[in-house]
Coordinates of C-alpha atoms and ligand atoms in Angstrom, one line a residue:
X177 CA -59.7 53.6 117.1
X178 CA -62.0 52.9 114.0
X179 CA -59.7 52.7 111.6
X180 CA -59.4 48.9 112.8
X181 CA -62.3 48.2 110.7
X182 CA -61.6 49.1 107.2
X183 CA -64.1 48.9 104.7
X184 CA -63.4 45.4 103.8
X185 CA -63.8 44.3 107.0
X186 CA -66.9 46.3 107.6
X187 CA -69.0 45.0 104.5
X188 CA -68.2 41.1 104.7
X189 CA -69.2 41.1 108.3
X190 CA -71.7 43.9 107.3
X191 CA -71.0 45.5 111.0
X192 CA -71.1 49.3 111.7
X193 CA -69.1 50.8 114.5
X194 CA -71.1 52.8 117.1
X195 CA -69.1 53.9 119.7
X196 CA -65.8 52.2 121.7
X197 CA -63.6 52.6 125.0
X198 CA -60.6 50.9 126.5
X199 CA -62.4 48.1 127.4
X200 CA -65.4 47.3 124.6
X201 CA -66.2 48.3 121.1
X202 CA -70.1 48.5 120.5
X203 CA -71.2 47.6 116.8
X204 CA -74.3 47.5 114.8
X205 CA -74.9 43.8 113.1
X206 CA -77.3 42.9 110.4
X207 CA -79.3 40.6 112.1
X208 CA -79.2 38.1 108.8
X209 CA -75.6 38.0 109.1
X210 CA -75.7 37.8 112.6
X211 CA -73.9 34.1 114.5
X212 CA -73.5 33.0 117.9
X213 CA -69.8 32.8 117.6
X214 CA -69.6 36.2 115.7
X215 CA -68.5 38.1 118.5
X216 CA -65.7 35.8 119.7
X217 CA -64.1 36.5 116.3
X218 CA -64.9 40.0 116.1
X219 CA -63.3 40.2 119.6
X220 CA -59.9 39.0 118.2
X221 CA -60.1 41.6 115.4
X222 CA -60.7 44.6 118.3
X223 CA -58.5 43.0 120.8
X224 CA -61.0 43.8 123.6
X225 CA -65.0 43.2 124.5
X226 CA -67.6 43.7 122.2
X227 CA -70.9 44.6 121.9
X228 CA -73.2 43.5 119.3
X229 CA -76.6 45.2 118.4
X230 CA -78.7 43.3 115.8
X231 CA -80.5 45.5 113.6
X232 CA -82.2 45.0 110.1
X233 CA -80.0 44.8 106.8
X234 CA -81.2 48.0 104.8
X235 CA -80.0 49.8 107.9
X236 CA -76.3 48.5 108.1
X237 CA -76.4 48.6 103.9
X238 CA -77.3 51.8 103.9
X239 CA -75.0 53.2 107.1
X240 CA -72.2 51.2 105.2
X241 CA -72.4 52.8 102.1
X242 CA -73.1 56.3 103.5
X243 CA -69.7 55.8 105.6
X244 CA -67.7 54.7 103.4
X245 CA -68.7 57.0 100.7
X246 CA -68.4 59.9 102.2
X247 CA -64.8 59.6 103.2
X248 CA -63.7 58.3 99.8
X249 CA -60.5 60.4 98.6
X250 CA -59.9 61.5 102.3
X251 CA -60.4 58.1 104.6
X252 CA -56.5 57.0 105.5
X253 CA -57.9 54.0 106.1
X254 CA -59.7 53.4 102.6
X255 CA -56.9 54.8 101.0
X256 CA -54.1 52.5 102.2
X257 CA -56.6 49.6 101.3
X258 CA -56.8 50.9 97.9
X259 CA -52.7 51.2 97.8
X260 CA -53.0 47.8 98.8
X261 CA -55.1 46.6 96.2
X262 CA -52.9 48.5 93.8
X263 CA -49.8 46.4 94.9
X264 CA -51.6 43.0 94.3
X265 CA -52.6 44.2 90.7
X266 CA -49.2 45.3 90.6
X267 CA -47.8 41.6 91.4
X268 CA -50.2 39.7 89.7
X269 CA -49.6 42.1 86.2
X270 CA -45.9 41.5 86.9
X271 CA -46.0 37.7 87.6
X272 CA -48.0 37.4 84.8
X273 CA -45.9 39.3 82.4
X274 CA -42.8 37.6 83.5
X275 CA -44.8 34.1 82.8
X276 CA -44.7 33.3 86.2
X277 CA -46.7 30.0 87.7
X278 CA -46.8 30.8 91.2
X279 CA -46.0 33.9 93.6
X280 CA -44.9 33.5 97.3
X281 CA -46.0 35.8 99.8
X282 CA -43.8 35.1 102.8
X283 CA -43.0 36.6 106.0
X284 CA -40.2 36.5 108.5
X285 CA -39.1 37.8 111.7
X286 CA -37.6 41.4 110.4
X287 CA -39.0 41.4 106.5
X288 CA -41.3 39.8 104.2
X289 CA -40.8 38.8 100.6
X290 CA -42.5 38.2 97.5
X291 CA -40.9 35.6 95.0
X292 CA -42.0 34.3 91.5
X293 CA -41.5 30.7 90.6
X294 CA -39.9 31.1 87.1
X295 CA -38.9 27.9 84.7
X296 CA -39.0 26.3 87.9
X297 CA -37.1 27.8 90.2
X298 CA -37.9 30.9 92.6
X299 CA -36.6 34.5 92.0
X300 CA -37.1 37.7 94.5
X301 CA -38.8 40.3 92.9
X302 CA -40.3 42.8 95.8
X303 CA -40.9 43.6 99.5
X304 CA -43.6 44.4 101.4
X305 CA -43.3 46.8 104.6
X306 CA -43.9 44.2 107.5
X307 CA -46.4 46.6 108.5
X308 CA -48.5 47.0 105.6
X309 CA -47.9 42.8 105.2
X310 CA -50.5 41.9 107.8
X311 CA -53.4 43.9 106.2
X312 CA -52.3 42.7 102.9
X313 CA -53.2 39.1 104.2
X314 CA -56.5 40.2 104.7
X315 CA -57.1 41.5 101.2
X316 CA -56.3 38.4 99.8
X317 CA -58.3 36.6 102.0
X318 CA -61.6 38.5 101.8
X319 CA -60.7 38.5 98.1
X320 CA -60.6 34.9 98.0
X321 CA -63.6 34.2 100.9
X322 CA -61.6 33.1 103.2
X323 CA -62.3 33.3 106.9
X324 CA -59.6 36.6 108.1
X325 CA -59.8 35.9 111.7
X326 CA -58.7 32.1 111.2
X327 CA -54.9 32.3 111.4
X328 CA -53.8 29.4 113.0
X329 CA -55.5 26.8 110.1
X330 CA -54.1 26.3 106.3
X331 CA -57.2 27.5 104.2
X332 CA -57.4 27.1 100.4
X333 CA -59.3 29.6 98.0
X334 CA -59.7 30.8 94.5
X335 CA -60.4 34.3 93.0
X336 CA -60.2 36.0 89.8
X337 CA -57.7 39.0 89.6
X338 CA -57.1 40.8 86.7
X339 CA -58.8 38.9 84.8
X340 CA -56.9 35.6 85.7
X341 CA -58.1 32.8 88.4
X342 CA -56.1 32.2 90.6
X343 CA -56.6 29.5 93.4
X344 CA -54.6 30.7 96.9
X345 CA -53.3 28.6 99.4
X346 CA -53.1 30.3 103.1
X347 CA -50.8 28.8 105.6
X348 CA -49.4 29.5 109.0
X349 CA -45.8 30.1 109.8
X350 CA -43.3 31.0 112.6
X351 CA -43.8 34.8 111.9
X352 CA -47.2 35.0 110.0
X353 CA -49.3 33.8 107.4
X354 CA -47.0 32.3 104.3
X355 CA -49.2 32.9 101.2
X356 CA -49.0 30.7 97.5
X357 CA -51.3 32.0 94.2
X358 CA -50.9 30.0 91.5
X359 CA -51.9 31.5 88.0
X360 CA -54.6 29.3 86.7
X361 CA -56.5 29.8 82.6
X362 CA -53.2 30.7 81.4
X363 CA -53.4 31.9 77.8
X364 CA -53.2 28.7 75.8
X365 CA -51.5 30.6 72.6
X366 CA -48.1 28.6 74.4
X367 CA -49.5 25.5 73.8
X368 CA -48.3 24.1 71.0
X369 CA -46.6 20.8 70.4
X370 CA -44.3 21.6 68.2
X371 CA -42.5 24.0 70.9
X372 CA -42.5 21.4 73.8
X373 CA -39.5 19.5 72.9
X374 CA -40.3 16.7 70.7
X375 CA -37.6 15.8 68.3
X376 CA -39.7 15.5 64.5
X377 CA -39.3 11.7 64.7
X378 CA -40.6 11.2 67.4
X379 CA -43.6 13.6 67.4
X380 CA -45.0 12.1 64.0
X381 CA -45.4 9.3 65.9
X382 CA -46.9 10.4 69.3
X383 CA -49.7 12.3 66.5
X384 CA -50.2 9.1 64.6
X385 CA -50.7 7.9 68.6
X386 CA -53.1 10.2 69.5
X387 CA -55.0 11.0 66.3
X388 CA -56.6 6.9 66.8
X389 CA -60.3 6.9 67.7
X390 CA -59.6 4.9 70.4
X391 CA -57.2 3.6 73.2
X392 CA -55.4 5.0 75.9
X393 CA -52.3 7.7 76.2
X394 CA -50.4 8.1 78.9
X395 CA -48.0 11.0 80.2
X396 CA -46.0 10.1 83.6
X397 CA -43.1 12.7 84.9
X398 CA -43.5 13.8 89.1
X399 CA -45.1 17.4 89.7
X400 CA -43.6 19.8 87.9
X401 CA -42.2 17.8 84.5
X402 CA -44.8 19.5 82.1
X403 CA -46.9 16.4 81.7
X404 CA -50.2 18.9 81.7
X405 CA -48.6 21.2 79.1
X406 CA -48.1 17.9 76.6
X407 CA -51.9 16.8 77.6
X408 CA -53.4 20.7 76.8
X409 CA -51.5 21.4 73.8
X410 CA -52.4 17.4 72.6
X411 CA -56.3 18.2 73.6
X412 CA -55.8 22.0 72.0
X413 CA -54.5 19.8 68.6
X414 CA -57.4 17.3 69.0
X415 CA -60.2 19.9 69.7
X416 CA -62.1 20.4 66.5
X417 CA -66.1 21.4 66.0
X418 CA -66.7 17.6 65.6
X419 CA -65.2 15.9 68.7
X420 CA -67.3 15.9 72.2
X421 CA -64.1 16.4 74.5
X422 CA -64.8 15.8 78.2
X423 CA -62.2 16.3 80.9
X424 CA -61.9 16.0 84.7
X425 CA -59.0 18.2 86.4
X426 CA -57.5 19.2 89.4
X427 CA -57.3 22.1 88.9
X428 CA -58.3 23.0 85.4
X429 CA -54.9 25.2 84.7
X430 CA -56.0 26.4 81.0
X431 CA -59.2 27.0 79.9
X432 CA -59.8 25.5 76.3
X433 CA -62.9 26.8 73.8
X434 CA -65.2 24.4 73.1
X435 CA -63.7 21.4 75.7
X436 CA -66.0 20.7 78.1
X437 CA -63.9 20.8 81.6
X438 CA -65.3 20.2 84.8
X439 CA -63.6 20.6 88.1
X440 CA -62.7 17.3 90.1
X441 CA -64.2 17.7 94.1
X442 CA -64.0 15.0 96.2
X443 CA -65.4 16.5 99.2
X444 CA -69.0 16.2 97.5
X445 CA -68.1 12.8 95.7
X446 CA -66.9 14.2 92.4
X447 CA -64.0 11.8 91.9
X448 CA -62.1 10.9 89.1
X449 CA -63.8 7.7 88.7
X450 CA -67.4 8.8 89.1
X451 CA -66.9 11.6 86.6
X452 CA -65.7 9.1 83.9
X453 CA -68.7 7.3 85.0
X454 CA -70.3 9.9 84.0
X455 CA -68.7 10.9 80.8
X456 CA -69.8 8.1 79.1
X457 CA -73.2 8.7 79.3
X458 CA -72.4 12.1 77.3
X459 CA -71.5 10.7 74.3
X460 CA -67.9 12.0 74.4
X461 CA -65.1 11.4 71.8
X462 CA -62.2 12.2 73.8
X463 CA -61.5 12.0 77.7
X464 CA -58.9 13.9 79.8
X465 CA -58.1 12.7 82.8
X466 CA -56.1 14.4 85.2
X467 CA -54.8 11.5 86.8
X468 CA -54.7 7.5 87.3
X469 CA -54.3 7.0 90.9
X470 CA -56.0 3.9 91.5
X471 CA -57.8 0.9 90.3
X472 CA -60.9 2.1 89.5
X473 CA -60.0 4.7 87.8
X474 CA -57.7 2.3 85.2
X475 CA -60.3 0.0 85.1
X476 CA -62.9 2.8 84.1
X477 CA -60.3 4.3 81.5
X478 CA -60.1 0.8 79.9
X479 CA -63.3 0.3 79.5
X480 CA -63.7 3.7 77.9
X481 CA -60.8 2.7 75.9
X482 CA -62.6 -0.6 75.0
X483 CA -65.9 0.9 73.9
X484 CA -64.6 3.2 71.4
X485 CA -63.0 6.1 73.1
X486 CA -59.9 8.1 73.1
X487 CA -58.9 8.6 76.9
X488 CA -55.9 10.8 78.2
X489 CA -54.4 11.2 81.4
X490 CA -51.4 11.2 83.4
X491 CA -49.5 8.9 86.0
X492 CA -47.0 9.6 88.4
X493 CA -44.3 7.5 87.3
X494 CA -40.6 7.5 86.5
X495 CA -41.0 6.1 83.3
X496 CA -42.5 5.5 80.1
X497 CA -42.5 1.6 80.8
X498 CA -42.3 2.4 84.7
X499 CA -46.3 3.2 83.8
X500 CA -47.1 0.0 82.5
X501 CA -45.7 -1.6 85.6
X502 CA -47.6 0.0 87.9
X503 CA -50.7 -0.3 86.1
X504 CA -50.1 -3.9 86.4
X505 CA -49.3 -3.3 89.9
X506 CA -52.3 -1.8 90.5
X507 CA -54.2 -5.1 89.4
X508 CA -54.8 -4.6 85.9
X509 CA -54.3 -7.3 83.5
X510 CA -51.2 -7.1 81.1
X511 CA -53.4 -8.4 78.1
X512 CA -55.8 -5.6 78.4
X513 CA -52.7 -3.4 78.7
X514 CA -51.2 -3.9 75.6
X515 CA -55.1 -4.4 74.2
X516 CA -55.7 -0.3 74.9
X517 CA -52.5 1.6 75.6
X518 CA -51.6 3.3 72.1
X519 CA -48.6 5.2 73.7
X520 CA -47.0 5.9 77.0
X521 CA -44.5 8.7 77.5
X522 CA -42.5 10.1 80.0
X523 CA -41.3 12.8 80.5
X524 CA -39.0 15.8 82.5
X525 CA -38.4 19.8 81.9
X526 CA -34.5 21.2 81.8
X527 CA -33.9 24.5 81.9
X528 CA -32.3 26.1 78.6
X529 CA -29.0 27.9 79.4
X530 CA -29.6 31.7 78.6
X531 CA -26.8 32.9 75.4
X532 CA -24.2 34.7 78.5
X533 CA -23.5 30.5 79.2
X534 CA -19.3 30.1 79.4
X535 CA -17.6 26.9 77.6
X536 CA -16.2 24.7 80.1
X537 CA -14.1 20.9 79.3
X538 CA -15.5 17.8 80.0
X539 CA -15.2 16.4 83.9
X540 CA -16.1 13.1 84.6
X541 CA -17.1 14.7 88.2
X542 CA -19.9 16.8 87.0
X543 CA -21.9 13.4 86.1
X544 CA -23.3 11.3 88.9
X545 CA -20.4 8.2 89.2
X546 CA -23.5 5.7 88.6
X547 CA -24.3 7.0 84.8
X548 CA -23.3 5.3 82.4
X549 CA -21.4 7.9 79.7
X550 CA -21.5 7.4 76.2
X551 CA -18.9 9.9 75.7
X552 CA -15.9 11.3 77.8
X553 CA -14.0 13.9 75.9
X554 CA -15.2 17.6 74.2
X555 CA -17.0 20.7 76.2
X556 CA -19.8 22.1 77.5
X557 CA -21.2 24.7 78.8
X558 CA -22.6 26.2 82.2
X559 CA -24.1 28.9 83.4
X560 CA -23.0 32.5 84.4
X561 CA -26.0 35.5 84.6
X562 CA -27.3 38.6 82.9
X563 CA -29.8 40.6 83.1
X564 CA -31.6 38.8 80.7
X565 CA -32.2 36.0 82.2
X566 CA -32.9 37.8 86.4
X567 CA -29.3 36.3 86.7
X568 CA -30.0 33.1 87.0
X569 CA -28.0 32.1 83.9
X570 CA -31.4 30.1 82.2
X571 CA -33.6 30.9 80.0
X572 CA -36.9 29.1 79.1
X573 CA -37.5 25.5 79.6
X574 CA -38.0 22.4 77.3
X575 CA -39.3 19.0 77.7
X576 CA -37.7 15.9 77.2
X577 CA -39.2 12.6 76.2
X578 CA -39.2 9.0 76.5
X579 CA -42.1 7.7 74.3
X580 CA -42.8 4.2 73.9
X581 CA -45.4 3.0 71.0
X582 CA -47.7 0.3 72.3
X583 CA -47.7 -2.0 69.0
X584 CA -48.8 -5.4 68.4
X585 CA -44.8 -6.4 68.9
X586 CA -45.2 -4.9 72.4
X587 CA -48.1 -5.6 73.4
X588 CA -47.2 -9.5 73.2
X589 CA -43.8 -8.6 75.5
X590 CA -45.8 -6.8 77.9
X591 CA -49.0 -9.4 78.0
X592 CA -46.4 -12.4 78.7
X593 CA -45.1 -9.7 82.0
X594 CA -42.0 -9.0 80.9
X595 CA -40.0 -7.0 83.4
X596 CA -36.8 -6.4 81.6
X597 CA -38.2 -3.5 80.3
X598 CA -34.1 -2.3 79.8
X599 CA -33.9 -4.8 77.1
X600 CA -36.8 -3.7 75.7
X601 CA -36.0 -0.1 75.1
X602 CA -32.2 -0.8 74.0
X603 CA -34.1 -3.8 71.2
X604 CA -36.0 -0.6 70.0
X605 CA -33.4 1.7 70.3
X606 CA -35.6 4.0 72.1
X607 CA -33.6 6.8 74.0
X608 CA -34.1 7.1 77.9
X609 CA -34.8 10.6 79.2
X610 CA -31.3 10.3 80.9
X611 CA -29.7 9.8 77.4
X612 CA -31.7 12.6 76.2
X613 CA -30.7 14.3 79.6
X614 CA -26.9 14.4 78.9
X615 CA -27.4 14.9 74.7
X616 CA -28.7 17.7 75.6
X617 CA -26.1 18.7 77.8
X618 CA -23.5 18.2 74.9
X619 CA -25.0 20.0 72.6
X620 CA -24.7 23.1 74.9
X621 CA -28.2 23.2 75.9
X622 CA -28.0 23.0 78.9
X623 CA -25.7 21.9 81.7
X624 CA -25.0 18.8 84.2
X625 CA -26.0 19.9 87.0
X626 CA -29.5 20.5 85.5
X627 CA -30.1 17.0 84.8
X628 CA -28.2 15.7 87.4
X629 CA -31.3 14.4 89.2
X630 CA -32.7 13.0 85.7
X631 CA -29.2 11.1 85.1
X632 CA -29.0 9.2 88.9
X633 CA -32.3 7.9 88.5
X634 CA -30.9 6.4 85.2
X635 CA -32.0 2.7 84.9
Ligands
ZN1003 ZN1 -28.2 35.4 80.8

């Protein structure tokens, strides 16, 4: 039974089969490669004893490649590890092309499934024979260095396929491994803030925010609102031959010419804070980043702010004045506040309704009972499905904003710790993501149950 050991397996533990029973499988081992616990893994792969003979690495290099080359076009085994390499090209090209963030490999007890994460939500696209599944699992895993014979563990990796990186997150389930690939260095041609959502008012005077030399901008919204979008295509604006523009990011999602990005790893100390420690003693212009968790890091991005630098970043926050109170929260003084923050914003995604959308009338019902309507009568529309849009009646998403300018004004309100921020916003006539929420939803751009969750959590 050597087909067990297919080529993959054979080169990344760099074993050659030698002869096998019923009860034990004896295998060459370059002796460089070679570890106690080696055989226990190699044990669970074989399902039965084994027997390891240490010999010198030219040997198993060269009895590797003479195996495995001479059975090219004919080896079953090879072959169906080609086919399966064929079908993860074949995913990746298709995620890829539909502009797909993530893919889902998942198995269950009598099928397993691959789904795309589209504008947010998940669409099935394929299926994988259960029985080619398992071996699949192993392609990505060698692909991505990740340890094959661990099964029962969550693992997390990164490879480049078709020309992409692509970071992989391995976990256990009932009836397998459940994989997740998101698409990282996304082409950044997309990222332009003119398409994001901002109404013209309102982006003439987020630019006039972020085009100062110094102070601090902040994006808040939960995972998944588009916050990093707004901060790439703001950086991708910024970036000129002029400007040093450092960033820290977990993970860096698109890969910007002439930015100087560095990955954030806190197993070896690379933190947020000790990067922009860091930073500073590169002479930068501009600082992303990718998130204010904690003190330190708000202190450090003040003083940034303070000695003459531009610093981005995001917060996880509900709103655009919901940041400023948990920066105060976090022990940082309102004076300095309102001394550095240019502009804080907030913001959500809704999905657009795709052009097969149906006119429906106005129901108080479809609005959560604690909102607030400014308007009770007319139509609307929701959605129905076409092929267009994988029948999920959507199409493309957009941001929504709540942007609040730090001025002088402001910054006085906030220093003296305001917490009405509601009066605030309504003095300045500055619209709330839920009002932008349901205008959005009257103009037929989308429909109430999309911004249902945006409207509840309506101040
Ligand atoms: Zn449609």
């Amino acid at each position: 039974m050597e087909n067990i050991l297919t080529k993959e397996l054979a080169w990344f533990y760099r074993i050659v089969h030698v002869k096998e029973d019923d009860d034990s499988v004896e295998l060459l081992v370059d002796e460089s490669k070679f570890k106690e616990d080696l055989s226990i893994e190699l044990e669970i792969i074989f399902g039965k004893r084994v027997i390891l003979k240490k010999v010198g690495s030219s040997e198993v290099e060269r009895e590797l490649t003479q195996r495995f080359r001479s059975s090219r076009g004919k080896g079953t085994e090879e072959k169906k590890n080609e086919v399966q390499s064929d079908l993860l090209s074949e995913v990746i090209e298709e995620a890829i092309s539909l502009k797909s963030s993530d893919i889902h490999f998942e198995i269950y007890e009598d099928y397993t499934r691959v789904r795309y994460r589209l504008d947010g939500v998940l669409i099935q696209k394929r299926r994988i024979e259960k029985e080619l599944y398992l071996e699949f699992v192993n392609i990505i895993k060698i692909k991505s260095n990740l340890d094959i014979t661990e099964k029962r563990l969550p693992q997390d990796g990164r490879t480049k396929l078709e020309g992409y990186d692509i970071r992989v997150s391995v976990i256990p389930t009932q009836f397998g491994e459940k994989i997740v690939m998101r698409v990282l260095g996304k082409s950044t041609d997309s990222l332009d803030l003119n398409m994001l959502g901002f109404d013209k008012d309102e982006l003439k005077r987020y630019l006039e925010a972020v085009q100062k030399s110094n102070g601090i901008v902040l994006i808040s919204g939960p995972t998944g609102s588009g916050k990093t979008t707004t901060l790439y295509a703001t950086l991708k604006m910024l970036n000129s031959v002029e400007k040093n523009i450092m960033t820290i990011e977990d993970p860096i999602e698109y890969v910007l010419d002439g930015v100087n990005q560095m990955q954030l790893n806190e197993d070896i100390g690379l933190t947020f804070s000790n990067a922009l420690r860091s930073f500073l003693r590169q002479d930068p212009d501009i600082i992303m980043l990718g998130e204010i968790r904690d003190k330190e890091t708000s202190s450090m991005a003040i003083r940034a702010s303070l000695t003459g630098h531009l610093v981005l970043s995001t917060i996880h926050t509900n709103s655009a004045l919901g940041t400023i109170s948990r920066l105060v929260e976090m022990g940082i003084s309102p004076f300095l506040l309102s001394e550095t923050i240019n502009v804080t914003l907030a913001q959500r995604l809704v999905r657009k309704l795709c052009d097969c959308k149906s006119k429906v009338a106005f129901n108080r019902n479809h609005f959560p009972s604690t909102y607030n309507l400014s308007c009770e009568t007319g139509s609307y529309f929701k959605e129905v499905g076409c092929k267009k849009c994988h029948y999920t009646g959507f199409s493309g998403r957009r941001a929504i904003y709540e942007i609040v300018i730090v001025d002088r004004e402001l910054a006085i309100e906030i220093s003296k710790e305001t917490n009405d921020f509601n009066k605030i916003l309504k003095k300045r006539n500055i619209k709330t993501l839920a009002d932008k929420a349901f205008d959005l939803v009257m103009k037929g751009e989308t429909t109430p149950s999309e911004v249902y969750p945006i409207l509840i959590n309506a101040i």
